[in-house]
Amino acid sequence: MMPARHLRRGATLIEAVVVVLVLAIAVPPTLSWLGEAASRRADSISVVRATALANVVIEQVMSDSVTSDIGLTPATYTDTATTGLFARMSGTSSFYSGQGFNWSLSFSGLLGPTLVATGDTAKDLYRKATVTVTYTDSSGTARALATTMVVAKP
């Protein structure tokens, strides 16, 4: 009769050391990649929010350009105490400013139909309106997103 042979079960010390080494080599880069992915995701969310804020403001400017003379009097349009754009947008923009987003609106000088100043007051009826949204990305770098449209006398 042959003696019974015992089957070895479990891992040897060498196998355990190999597993630990493989994990030691693989885990740090993986964690680094996850951190970078989270940072890129946060940055893309910031771009989406900045775009949304710029669109809200530009849509309001477009809406107002149909009913008022904002193309020719930009300072009055933006800065009037209770009826100016800054006052009317405060409720909407406060959500974004609480998250570190700020916006500004600037107008170009009067322009002609080809968007070049002609010097003719009968033709220079247009202005470029630019909404600039500023924010800080995940690395602490200041970023700006600008959106421009043309407004005219209604």
Phi, psi and omega in degrees: 000137181270144178292146179290134180264133180272129176282137179277133177237149179100183183251149177276169179298322180295318178297319179296319179295319179298317179298315179298318179296317179298316178295321179296328179278323188274326188290312182302315177296324179297315178297322177297316179297320179297319178297317178295321179295319178296320178295316179295323179294316179298320179294320180291327175294321178297320178296319179297317179294319178297319178295319179297315179297314179300320180294321178299314181293314183294325176296321178294318177298317179298317179298315181292330184294338179282330188250350181220172185268053183286336182294335184254344182226068186295322182296316178297319181298318185272325194256354180301136192311299185256341183250354179291163183300317181300319179293317182289332182270356186299323179296317180288314186284343179295327176301314182286321181294331175294341179256009176093013179257135177231153180227155175219157180233130177229151179240145175280177171290175180294139183230156176275184183298337178265012180064031173233134179296129180258341185086354179265115183295338177284336181257328182279083184243006187242156172220149170272129176253124181241122174262125178244122178254129178245146179200171178249132180278183185293341179267001179090007180274134178287133180236156177221140177235123183245139176231131184238142174220168178253132175242153183219167175293132181293000000 
